[in-house]
mmCIF file of N, CA and C in Angstrom:
data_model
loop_
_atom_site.group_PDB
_atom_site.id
_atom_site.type_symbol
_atom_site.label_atom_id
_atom_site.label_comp_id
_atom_site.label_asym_id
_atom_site.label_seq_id
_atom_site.Cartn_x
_atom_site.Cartn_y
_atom_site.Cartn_z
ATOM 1 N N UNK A 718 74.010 114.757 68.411
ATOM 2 C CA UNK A 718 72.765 115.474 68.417
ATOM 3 C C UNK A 718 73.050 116.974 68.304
ATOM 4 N N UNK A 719 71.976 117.822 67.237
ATOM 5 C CA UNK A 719 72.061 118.996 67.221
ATOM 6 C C UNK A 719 71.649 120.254 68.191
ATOM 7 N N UNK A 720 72.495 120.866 69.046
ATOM 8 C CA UNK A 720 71.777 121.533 69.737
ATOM 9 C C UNK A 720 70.656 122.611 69.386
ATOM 10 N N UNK A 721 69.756 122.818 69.963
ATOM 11 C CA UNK A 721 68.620 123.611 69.893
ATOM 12 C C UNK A 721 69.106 124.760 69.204
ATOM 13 N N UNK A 722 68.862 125.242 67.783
ATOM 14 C CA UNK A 722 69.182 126.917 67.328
ATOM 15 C C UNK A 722 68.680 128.099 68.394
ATOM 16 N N UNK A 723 69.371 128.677 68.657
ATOM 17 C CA UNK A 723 69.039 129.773 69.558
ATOM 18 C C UNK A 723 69.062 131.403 68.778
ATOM 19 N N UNK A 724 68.142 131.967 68.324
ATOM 20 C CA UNK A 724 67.136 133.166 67.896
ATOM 21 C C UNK A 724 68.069 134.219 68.588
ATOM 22 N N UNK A 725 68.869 135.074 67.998
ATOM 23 C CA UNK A 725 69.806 136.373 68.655
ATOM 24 C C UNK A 725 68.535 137.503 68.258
ATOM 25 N N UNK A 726 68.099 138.083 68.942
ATOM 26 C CA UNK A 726 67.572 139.411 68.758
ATOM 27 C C UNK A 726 68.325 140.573 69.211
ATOM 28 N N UNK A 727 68.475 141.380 68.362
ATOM 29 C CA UNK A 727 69.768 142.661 68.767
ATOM 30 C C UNK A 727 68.901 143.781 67.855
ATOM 31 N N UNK A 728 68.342 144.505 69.609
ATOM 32 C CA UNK A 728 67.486 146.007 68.818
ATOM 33 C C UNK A 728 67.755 146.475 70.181
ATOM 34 N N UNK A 729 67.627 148.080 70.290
ATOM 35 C CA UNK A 729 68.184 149.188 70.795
ATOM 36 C C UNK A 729 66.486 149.083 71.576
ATOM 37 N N UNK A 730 65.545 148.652 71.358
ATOM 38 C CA UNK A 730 64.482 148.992 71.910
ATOM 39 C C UNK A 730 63.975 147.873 73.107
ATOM 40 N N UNK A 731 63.953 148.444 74.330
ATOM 41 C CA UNK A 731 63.961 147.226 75.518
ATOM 42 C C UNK A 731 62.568 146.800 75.388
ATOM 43 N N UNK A 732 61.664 147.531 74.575
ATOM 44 C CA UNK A 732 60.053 147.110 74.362
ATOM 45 C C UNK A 732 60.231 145.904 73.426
ATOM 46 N N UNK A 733 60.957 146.392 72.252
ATOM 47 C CA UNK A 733 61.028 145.139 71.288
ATOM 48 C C UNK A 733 61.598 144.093 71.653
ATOM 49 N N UNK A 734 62.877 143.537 72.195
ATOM 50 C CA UNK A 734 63.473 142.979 72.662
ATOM 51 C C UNK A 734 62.488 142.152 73.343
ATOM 52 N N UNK A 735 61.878 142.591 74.494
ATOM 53 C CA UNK A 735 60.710 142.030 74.890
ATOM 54 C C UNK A 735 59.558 141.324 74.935
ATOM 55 N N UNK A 736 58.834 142.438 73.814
ATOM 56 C CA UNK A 736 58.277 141.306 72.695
ATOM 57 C C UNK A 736 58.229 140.270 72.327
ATOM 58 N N UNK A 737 59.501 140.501 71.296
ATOM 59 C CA UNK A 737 59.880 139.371 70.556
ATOM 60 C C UNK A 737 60.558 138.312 71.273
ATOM 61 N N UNK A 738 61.294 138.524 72.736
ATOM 62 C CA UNK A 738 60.952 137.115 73.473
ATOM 63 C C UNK A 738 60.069 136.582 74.038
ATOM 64 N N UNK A 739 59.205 137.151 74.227
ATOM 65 C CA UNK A 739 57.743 136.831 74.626
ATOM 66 C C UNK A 739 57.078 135.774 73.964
ATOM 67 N N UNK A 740 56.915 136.556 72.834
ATOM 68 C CA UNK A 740 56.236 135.805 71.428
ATOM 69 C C UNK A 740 57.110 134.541 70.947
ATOM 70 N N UNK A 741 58.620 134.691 71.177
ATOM 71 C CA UNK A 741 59.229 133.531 70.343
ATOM 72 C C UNK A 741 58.912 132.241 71.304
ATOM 73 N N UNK A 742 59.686 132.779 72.629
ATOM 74 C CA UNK A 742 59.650 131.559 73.859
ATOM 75 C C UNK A 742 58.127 131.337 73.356
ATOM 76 N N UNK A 743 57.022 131.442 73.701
ATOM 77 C CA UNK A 743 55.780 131.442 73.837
ATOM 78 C C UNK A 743 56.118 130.228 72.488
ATOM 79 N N UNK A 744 55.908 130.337 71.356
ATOM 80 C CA UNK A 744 56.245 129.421 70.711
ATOM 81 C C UNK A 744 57.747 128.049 70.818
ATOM 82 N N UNK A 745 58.278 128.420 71.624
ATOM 83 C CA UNK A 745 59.329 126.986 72.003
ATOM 84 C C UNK A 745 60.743 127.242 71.500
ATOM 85 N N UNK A 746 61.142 128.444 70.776
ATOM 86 C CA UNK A 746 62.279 129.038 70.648
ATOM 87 C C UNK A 746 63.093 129.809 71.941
ATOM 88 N N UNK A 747 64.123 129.439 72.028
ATOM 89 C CA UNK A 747 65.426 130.008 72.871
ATOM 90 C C UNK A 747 66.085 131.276 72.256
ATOM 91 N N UNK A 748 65.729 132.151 72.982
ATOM 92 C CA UNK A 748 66.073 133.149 72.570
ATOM 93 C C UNK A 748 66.838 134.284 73.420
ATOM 94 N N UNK A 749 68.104 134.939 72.946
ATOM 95 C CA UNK A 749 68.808 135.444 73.378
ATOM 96 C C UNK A 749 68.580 137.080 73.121
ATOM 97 N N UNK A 750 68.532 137.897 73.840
ATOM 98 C CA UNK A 750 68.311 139.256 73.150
ATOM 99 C C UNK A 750 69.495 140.518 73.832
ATOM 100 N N UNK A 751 69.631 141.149 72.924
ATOM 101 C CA UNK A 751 71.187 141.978 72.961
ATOM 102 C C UNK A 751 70.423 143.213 72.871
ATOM 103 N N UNK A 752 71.107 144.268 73.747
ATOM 104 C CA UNK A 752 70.606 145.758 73.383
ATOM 105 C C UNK A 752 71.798 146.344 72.322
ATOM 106 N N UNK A 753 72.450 146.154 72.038
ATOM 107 C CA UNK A 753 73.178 146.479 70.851
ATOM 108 C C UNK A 753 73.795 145.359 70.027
ATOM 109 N N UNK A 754 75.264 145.685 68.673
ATOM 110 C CA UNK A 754 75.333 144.824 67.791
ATOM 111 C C UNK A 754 76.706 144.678 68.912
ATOM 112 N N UNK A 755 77.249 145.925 69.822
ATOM 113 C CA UNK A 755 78.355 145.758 70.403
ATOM 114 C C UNK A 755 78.293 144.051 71.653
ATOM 115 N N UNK A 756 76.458 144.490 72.550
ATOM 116 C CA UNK A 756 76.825 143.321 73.244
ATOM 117 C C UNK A 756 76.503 142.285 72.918
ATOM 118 N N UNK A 757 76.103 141.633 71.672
ATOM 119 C CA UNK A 757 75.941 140.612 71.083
ATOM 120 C C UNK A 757 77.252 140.453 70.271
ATOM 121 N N UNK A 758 78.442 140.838 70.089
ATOM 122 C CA UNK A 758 79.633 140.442 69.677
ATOM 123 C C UNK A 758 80.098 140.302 71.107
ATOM 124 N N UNK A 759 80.134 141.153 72.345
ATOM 125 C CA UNK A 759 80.469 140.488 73.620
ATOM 126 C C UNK A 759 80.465 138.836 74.331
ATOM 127 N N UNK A 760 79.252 138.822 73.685
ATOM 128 C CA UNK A 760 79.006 137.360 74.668
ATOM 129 C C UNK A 760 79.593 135.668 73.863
ATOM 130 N N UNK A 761 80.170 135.101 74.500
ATOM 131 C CA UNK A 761 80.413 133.762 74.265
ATOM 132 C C UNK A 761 79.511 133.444 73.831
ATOM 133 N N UNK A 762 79.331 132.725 72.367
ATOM 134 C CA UNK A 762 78.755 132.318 70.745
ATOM 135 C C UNK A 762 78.707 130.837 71.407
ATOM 136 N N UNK A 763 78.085 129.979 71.315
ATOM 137 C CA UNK A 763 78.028 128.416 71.435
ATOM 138 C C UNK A 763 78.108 128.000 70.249
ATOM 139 N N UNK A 764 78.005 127.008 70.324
ATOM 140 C CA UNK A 764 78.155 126.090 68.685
ATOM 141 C C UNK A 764 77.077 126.102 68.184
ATOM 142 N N UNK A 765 75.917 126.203 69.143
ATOM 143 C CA UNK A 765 74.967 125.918 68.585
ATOM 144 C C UNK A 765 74.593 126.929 67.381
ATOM 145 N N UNK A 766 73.546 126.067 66.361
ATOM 146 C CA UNK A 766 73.173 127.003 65.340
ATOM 147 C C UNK A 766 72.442 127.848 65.793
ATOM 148 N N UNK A 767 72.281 129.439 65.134
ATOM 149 C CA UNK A 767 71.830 130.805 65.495
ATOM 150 C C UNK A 767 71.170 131.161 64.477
ATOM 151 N N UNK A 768 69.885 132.294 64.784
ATOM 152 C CA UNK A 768 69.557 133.175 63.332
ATOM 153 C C UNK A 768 69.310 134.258 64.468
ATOM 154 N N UNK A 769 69.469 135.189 63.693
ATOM 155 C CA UNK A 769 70.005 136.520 63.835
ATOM 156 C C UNK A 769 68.656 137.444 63.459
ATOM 157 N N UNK A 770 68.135 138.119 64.514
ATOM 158 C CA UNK A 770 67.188 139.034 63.847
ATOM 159 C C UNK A 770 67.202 140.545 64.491
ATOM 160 N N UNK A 771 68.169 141.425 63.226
ATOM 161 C CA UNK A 771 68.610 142.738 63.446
ATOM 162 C C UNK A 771 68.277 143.742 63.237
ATOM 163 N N UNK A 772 67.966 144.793 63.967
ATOM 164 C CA UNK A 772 67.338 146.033 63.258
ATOM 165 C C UNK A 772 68.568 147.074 63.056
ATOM 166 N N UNK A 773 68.359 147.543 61.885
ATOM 167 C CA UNK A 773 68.661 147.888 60.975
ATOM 168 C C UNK A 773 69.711 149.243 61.162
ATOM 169 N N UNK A 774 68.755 149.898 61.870
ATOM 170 C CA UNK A 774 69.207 151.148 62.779
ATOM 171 C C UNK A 774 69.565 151.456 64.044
ATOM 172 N N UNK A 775 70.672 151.359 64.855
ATOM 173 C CA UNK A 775 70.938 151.475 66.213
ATOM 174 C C UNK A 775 72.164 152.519 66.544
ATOM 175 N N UNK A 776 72.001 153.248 67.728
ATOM 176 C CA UNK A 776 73.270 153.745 68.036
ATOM 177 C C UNK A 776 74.346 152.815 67.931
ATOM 178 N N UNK A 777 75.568 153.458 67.740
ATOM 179 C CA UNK A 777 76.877 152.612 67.640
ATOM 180 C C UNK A 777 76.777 152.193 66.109
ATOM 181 N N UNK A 778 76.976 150.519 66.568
ATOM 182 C CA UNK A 778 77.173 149.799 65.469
ATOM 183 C C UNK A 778 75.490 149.188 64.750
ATOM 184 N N UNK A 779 75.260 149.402 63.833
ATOM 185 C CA UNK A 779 73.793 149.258 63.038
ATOM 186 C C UNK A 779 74.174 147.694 62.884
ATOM 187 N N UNK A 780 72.468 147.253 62.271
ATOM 188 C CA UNK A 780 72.682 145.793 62.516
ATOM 189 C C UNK A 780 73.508 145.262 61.016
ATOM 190 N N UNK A 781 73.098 146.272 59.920
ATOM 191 C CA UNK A 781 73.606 145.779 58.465
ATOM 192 C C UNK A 781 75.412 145.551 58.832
ATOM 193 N N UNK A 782 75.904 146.883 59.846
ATOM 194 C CA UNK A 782 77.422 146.673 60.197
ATOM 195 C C UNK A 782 77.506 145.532 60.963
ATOM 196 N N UNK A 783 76.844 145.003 61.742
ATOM 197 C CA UNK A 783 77.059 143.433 62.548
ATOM 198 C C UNK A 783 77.003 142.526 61.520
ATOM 199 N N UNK A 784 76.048 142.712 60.235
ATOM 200 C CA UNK A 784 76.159 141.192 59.800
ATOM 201 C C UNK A 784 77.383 141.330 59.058
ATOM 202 N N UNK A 785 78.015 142.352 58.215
ATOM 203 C CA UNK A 785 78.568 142.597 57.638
ATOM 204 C C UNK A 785 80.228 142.358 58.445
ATOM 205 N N UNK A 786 80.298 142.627 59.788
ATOM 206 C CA UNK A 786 81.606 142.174 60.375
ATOM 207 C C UNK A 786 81.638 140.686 60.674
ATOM 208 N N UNK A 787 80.326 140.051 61.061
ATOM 209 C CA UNK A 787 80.302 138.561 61.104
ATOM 210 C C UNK A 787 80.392 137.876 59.750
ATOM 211 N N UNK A 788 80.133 138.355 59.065
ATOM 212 C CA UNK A 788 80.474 137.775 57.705
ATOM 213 C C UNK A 788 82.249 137.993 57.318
ATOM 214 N N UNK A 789 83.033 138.842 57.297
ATOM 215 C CA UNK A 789 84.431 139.008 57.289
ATOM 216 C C UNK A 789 84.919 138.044 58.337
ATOM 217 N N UNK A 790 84.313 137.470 59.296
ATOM 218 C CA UNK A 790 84.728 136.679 60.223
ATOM 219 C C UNK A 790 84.690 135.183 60.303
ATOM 220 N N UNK A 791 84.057 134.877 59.240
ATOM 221 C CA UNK A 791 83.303 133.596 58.567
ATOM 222 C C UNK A 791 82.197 133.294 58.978
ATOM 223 N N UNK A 792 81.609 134.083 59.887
ATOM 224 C CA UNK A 792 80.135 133.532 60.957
ATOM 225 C C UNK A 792 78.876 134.427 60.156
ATOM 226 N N UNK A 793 78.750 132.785 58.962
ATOM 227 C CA UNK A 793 77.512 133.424 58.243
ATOM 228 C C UNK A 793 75.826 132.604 59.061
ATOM 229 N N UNK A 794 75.001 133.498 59.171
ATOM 230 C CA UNK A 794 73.921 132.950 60.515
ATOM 231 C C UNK A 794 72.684 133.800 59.384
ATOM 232 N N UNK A 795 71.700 132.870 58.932
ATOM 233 C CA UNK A 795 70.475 133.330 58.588
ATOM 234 C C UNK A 795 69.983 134.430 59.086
ATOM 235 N N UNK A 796 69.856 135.690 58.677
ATOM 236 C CA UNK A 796 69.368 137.275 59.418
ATOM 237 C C UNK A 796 67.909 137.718 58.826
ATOM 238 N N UNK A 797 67.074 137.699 59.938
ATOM 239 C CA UNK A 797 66.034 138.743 59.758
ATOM 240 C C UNK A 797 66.214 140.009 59.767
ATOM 241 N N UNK A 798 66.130 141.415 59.113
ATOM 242 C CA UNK A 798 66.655 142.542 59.477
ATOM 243 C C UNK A 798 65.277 142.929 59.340
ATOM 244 N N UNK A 799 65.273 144.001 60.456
ATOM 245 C CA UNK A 799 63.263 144.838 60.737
ATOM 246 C C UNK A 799 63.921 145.861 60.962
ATOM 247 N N UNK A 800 63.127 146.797 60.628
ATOM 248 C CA UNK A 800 63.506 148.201 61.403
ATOM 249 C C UNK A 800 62.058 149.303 60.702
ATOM 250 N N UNK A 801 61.691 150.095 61.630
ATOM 251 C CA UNK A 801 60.755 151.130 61.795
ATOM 252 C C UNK A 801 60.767 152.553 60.949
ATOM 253 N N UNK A 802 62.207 152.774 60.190
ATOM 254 C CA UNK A 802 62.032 153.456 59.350
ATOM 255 C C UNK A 802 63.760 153.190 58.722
ATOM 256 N N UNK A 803 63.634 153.811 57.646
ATOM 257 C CA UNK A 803 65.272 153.252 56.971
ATOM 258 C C UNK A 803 65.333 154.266 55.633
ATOM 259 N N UNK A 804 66.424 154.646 55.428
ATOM 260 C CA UNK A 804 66.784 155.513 53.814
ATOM 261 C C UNK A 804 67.063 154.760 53.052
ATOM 262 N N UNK A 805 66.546 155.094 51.939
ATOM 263 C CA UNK A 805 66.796 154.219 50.403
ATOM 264 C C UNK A 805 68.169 153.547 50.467
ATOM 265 N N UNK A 806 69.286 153.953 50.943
ATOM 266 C CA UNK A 806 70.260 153.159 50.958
ATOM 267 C C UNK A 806 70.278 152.264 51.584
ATOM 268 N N UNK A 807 69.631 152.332 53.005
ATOM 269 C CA UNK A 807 70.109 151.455 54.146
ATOM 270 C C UNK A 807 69.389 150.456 53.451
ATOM 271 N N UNK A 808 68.016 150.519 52.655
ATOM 272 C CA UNK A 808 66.931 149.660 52.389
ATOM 273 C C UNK A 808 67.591 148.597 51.352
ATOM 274 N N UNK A 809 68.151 149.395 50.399
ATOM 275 C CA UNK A 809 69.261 148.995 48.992
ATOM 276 C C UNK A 809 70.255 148.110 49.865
ATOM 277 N N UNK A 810 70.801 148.192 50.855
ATOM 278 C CA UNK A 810 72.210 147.313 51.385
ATOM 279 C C UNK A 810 71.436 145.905 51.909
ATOM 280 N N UNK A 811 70.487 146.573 53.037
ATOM 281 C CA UNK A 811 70.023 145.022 53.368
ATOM 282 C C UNK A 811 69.292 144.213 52.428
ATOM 283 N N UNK A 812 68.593 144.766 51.480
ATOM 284 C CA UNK A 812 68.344 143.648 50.029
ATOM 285 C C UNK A 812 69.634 142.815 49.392
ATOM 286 N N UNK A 813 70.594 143.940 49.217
ATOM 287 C CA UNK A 813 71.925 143.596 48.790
ATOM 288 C C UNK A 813 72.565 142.271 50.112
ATOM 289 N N UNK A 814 72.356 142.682 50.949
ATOM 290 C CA UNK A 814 72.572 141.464 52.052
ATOM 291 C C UNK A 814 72.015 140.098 52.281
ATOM 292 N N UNK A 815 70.904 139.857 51.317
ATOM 293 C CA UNK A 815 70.447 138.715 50.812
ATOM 294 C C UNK A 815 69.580 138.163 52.296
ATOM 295 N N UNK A 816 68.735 138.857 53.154
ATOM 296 C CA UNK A 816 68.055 138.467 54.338
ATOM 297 C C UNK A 816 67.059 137.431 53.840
ATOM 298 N N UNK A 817 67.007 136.883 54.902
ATOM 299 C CA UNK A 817 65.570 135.804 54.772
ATOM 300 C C UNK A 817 64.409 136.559 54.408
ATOM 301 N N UNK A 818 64.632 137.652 55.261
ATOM 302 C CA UNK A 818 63.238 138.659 55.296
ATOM 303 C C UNK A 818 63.602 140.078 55.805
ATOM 304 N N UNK A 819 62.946 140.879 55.291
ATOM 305 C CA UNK A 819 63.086 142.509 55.857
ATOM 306 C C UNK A 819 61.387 142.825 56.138
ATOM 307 N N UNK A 820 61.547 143.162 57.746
ATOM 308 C CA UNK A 820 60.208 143.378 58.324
ATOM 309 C C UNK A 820 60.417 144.657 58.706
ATOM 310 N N UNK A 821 59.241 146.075 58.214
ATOM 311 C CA UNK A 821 58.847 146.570 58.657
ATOM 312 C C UNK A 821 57.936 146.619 60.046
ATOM 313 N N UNK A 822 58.866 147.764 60.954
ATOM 314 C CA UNK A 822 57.948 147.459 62.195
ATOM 315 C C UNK A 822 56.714 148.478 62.044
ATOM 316 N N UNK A 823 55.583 148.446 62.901
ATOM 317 C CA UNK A 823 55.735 147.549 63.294
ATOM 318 C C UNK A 823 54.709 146.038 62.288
ATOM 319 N N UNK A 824 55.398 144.764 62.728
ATOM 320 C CA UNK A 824 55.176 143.716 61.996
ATOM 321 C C UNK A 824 54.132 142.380 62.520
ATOM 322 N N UNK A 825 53.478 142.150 62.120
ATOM 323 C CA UNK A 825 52.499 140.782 62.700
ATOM 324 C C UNK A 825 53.541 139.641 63.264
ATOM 325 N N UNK A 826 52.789 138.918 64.067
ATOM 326 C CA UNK A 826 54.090 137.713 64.271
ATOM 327 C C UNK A 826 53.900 136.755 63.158
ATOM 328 N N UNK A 827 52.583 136.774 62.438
ATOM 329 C CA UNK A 827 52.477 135.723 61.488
ATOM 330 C C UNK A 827 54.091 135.555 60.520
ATOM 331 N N UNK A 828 54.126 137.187 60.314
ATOM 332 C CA UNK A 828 55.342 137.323 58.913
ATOM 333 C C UNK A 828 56.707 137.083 59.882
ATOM 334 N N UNK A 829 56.692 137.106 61.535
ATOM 335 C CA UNK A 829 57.862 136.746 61.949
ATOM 336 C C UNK A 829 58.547 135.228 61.833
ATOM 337 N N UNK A 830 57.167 134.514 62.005
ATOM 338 C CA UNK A 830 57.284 133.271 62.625
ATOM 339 C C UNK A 830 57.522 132.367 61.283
ATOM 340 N N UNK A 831 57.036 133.408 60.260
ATOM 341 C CA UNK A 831 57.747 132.473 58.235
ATOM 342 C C UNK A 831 58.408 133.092 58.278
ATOM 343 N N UNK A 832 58.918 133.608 58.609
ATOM 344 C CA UNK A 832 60.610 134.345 58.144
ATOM 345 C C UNK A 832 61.773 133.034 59.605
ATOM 346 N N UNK A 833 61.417 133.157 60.307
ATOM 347 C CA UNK A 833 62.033 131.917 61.181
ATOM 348 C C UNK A 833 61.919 130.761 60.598
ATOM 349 N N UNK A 834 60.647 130.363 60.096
ATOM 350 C CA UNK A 834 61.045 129.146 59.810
ATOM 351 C C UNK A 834 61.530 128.759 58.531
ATOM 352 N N UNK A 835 61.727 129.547 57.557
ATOM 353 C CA UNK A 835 62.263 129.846 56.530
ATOM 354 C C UNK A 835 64.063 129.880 57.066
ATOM 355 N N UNK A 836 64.227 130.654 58.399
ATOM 356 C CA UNK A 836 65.625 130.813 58.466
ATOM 357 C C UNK A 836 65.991 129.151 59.564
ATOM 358 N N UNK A 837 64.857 128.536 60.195
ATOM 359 C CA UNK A 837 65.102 127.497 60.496
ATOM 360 C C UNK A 837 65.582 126.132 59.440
ATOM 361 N N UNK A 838 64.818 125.890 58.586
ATOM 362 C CA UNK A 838 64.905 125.667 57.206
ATOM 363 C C UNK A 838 66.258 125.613 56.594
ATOM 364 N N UNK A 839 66.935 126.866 56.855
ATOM 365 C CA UNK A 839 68.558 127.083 55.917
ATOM 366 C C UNK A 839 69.293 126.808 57.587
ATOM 367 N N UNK A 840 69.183 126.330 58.208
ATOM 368 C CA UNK A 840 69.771 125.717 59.419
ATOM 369 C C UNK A 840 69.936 124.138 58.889
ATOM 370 N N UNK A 841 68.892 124.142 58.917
ATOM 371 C CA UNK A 841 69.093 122.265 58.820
ATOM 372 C C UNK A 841 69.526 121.774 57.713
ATOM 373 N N UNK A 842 69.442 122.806 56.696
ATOM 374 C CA UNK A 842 70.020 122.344 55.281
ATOM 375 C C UNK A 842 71.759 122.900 55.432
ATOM 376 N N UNK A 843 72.013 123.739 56.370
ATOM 377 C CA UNK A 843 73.492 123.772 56.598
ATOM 378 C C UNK A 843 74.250 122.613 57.434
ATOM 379 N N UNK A 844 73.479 122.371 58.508
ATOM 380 C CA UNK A 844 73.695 121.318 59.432
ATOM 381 C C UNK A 844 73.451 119.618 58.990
ATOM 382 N N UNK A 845 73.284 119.426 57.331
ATOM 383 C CA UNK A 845 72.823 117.814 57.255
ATOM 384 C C UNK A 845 73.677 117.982 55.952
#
């Protein structure tokens, strides 16, 4: 049996973070939330399947640099990337990064909750 995918949220903002576990649990998702890309590479990874939803811009390490080191690492995980404002480049890389979805914040949950299940979706088609 497949364990439950568990939803990484990694944003610098303890409001968002918040939120978006609010809203996900509230819908029946397990969700883990990181104040940076540093303590979400900290914590013991389970097997279970993950999607990843990163903003874009953070002190330290940005989220495009997290997916981009988990990918050199082989740990490719379906990514939402959102973020509240971004430069033509940063905007150009995460297209180039092939996301499920890029959400401007701030964002409805309608466009969160199809971008999840869209990244739920490329879960089960990895996992069967």
């Amino acid at each position: 049996m497949t364990p439950q995918p568990i939803i990484d949220v990694v944003d610098d903002n303890p409001d968002i973070r918040r939120m978006l576990g609010l809203v996900l649990n509230t819908h029946g998702f397990t969700v883990h939330a990181h104040e940076s890309a540093e303590a979400f590479l900290a914590e013991e990874r389970t097997a279970a399947p993950r999607l990843l939803i990163l903003d874009v811009r953070m002190p330290g390490m940005t989220g495009l640099e997290l997916h981009s080191r988990l990918l050199a690492q082989g740990e490719k995980y379906p990514v939402i990337f959102m973020s509240g404002e971004c430069q033509p480049h940063e905007t150009t890389a995460v297209q180039a990064s092939t996301p499920i979805a890029f959400l401007w914040k701030p964002f409805n949950t309608q466009q969160l909750l199809q971008a999840i299940e869209e990244g739920m979706k490329q879960l089960s088609a990895a996992s069967a």
